[in-house]
PDB file of C-alpha atoms in Angstrom:
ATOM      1  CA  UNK A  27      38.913 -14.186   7.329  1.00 94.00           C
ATOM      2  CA  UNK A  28      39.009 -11.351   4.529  1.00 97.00           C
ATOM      3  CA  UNK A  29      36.663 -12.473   1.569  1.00 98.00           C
ATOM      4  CA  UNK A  30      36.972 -10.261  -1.740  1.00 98.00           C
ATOM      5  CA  UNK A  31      34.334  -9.699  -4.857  1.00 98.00           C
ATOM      6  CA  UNK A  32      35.801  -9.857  -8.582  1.00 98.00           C
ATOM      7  CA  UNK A  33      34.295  -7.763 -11.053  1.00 98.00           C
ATOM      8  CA  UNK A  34      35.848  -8.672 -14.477  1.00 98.00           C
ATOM      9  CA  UNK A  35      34.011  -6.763 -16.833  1.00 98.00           C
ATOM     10  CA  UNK A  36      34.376  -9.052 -20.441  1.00 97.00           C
ATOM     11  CA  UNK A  37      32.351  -6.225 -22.794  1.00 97.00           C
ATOM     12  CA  UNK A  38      30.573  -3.059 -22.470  1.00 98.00           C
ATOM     13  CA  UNK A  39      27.180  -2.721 -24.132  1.00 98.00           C
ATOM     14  CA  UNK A  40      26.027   0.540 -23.116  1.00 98.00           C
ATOM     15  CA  UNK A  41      28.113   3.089 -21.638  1.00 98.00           C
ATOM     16  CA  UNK A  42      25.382   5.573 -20.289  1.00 98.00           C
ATOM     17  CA  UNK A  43      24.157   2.596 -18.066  1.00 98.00           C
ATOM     18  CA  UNK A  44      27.766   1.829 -16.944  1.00 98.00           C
ATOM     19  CA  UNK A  45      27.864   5.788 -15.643  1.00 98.00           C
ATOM     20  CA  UNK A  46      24.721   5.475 -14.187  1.00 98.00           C
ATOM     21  CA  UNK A  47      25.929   2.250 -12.176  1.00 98.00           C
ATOM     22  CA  UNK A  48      29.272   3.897 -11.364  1.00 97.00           C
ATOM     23  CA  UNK A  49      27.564   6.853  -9.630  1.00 97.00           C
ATOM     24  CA  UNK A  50      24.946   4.159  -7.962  1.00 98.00           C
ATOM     25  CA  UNK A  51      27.372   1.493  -6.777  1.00 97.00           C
ATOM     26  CA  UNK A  52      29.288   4.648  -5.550  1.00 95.00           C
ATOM     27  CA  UNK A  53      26.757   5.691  -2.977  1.00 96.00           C
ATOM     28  CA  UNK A  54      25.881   1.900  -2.381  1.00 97.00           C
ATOM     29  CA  UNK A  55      28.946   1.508  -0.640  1.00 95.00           C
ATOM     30  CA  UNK A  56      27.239   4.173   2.191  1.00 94.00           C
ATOM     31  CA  UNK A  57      29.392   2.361   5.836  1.00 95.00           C
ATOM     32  CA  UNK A  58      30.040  -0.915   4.834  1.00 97.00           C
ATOM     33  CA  UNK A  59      33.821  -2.212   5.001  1.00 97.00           C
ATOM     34  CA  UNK A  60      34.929  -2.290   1.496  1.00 98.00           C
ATOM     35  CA  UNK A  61      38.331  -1.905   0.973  1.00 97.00           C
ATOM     36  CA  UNK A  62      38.920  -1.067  -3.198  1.00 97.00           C
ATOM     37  CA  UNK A  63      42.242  -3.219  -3.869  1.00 97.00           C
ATOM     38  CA  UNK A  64      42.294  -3.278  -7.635  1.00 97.00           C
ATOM     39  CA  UNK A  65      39.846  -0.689  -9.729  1.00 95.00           C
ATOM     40  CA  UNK A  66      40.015  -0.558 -13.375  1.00 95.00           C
ATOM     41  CA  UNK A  67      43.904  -0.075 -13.509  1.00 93.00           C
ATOM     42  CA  UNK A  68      45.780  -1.334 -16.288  1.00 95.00           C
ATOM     43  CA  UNK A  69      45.581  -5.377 -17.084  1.00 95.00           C
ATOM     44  CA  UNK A  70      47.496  -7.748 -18.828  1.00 96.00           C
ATOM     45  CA  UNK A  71      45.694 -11.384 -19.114  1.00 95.00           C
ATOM     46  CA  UNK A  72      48.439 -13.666 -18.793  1.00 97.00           C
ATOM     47  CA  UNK A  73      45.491 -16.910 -19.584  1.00 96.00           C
ATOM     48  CA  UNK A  74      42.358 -17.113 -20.224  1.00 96.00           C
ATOM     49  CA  UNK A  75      40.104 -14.205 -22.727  1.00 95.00           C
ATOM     50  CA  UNK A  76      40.807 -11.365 -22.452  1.00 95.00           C
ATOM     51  CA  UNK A  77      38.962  -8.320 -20.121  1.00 97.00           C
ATOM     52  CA  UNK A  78      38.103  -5.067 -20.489  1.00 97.00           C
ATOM     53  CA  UNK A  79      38.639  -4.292 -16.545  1.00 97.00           C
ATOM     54  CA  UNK A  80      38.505  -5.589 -13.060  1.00 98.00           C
ATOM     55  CA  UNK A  81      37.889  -4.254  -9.998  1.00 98.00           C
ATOM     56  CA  UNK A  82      38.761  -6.221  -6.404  1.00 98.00           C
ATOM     57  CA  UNK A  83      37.370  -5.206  -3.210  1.00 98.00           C
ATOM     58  CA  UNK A  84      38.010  -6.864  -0.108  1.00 98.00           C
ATOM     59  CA  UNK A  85      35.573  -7.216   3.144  1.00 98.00           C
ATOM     60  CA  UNK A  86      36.576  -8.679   6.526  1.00 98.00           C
ATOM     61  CA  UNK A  87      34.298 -11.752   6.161  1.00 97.00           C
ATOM     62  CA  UNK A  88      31.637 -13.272   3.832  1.00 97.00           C
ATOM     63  CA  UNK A  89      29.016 -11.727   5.872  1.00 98.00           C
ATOM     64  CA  UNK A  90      30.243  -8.077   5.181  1.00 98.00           C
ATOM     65  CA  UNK A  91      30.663  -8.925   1.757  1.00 98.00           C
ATOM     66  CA  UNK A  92      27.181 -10.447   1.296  1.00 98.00           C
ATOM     67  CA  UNK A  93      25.565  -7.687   3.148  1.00 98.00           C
ATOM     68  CA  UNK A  94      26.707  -4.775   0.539  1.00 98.00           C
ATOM     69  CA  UNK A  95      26.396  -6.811  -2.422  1.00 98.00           C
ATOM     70  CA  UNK A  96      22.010  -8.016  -1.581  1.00 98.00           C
ATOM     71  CA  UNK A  97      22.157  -4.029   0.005  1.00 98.00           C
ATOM     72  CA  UNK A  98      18.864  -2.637  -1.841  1.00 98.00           C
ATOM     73  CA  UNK A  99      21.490   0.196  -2.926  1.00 98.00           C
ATOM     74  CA  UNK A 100      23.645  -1.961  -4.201  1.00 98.00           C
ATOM     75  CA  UNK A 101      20.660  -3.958  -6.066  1.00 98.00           C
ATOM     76  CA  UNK A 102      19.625  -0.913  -7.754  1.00 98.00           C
ATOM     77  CA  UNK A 103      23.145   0.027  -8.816  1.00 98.00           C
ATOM     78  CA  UNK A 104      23.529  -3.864 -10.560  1.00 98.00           C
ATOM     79  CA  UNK A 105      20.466  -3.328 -12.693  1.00 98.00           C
ATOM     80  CA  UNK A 106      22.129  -0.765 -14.537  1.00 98.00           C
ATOM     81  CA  UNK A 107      25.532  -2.568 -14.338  1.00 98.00           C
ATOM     82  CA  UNK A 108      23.570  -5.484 -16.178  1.00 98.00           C
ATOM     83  CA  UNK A 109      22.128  -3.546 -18.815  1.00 98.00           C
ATOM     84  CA  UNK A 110      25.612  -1.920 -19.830  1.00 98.00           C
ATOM     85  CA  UNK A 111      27.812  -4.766 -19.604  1.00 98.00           C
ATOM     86  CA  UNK A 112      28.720  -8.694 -19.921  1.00 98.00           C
ATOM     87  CA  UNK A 113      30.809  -9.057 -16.207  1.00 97.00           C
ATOM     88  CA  UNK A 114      31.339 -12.171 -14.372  1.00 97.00           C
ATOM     89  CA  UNK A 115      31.570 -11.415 -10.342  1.00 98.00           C
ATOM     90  CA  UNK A 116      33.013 -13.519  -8.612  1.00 98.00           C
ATOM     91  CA  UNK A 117      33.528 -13.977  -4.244  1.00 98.00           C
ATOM     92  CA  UNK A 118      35.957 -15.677  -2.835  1.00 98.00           C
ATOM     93  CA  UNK A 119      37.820 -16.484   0.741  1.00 97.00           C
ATOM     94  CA  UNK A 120      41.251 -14.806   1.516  1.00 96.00           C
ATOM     95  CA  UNK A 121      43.651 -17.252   3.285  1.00 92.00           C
ATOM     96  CA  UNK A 122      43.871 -17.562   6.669  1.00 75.00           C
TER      97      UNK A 122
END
């Protein structure tokens, strides 16, 4: 069953760390299955507060999805994603 992570980014702090994730969590992704389905594109929160972007990728099961996200590459790329902005991430099952 496809499984997807939710990156809702709520407020940058520091956009040279943000640039320095993007080009990280770029070459993080290195074979593993992702498939981007929703990356920064234009939003309009319908409920809720409001976001400054979200991104969607999907992954054929939990296991795929687990395995790029505790990657060391991946690991590496999130400490400078932490550093330059608020996000909740979020993984969840597709339906069956």
């Amino acid at each position: 069953m496809a499984v997807y992570i939710v990156f809702i980014k709520d407020e940058t702090l520091d956009q040279d760390e943000l640039a320095i994730y993007a080009e990280k969590a770029g070459q993080a992704r290195g074979d593993h299955p992702i498939k981007p389905l929703a990356f920064y594109g234009d939003l309009e929160v319908l409920e809720g507060r409001d976001a400054e972007g979200v991104v969607v990728l999907e992954f054929p099961d939990r296991e795929a999805a687990k395995a790029w996200y505790d990657s060391p590459a991946y690991q590496e790329a999130k400490a400078h994603r932490l550093k330059g902005a608020n996000y909740r991430v979020l993984l969840v099952n597709g339906v069956a």
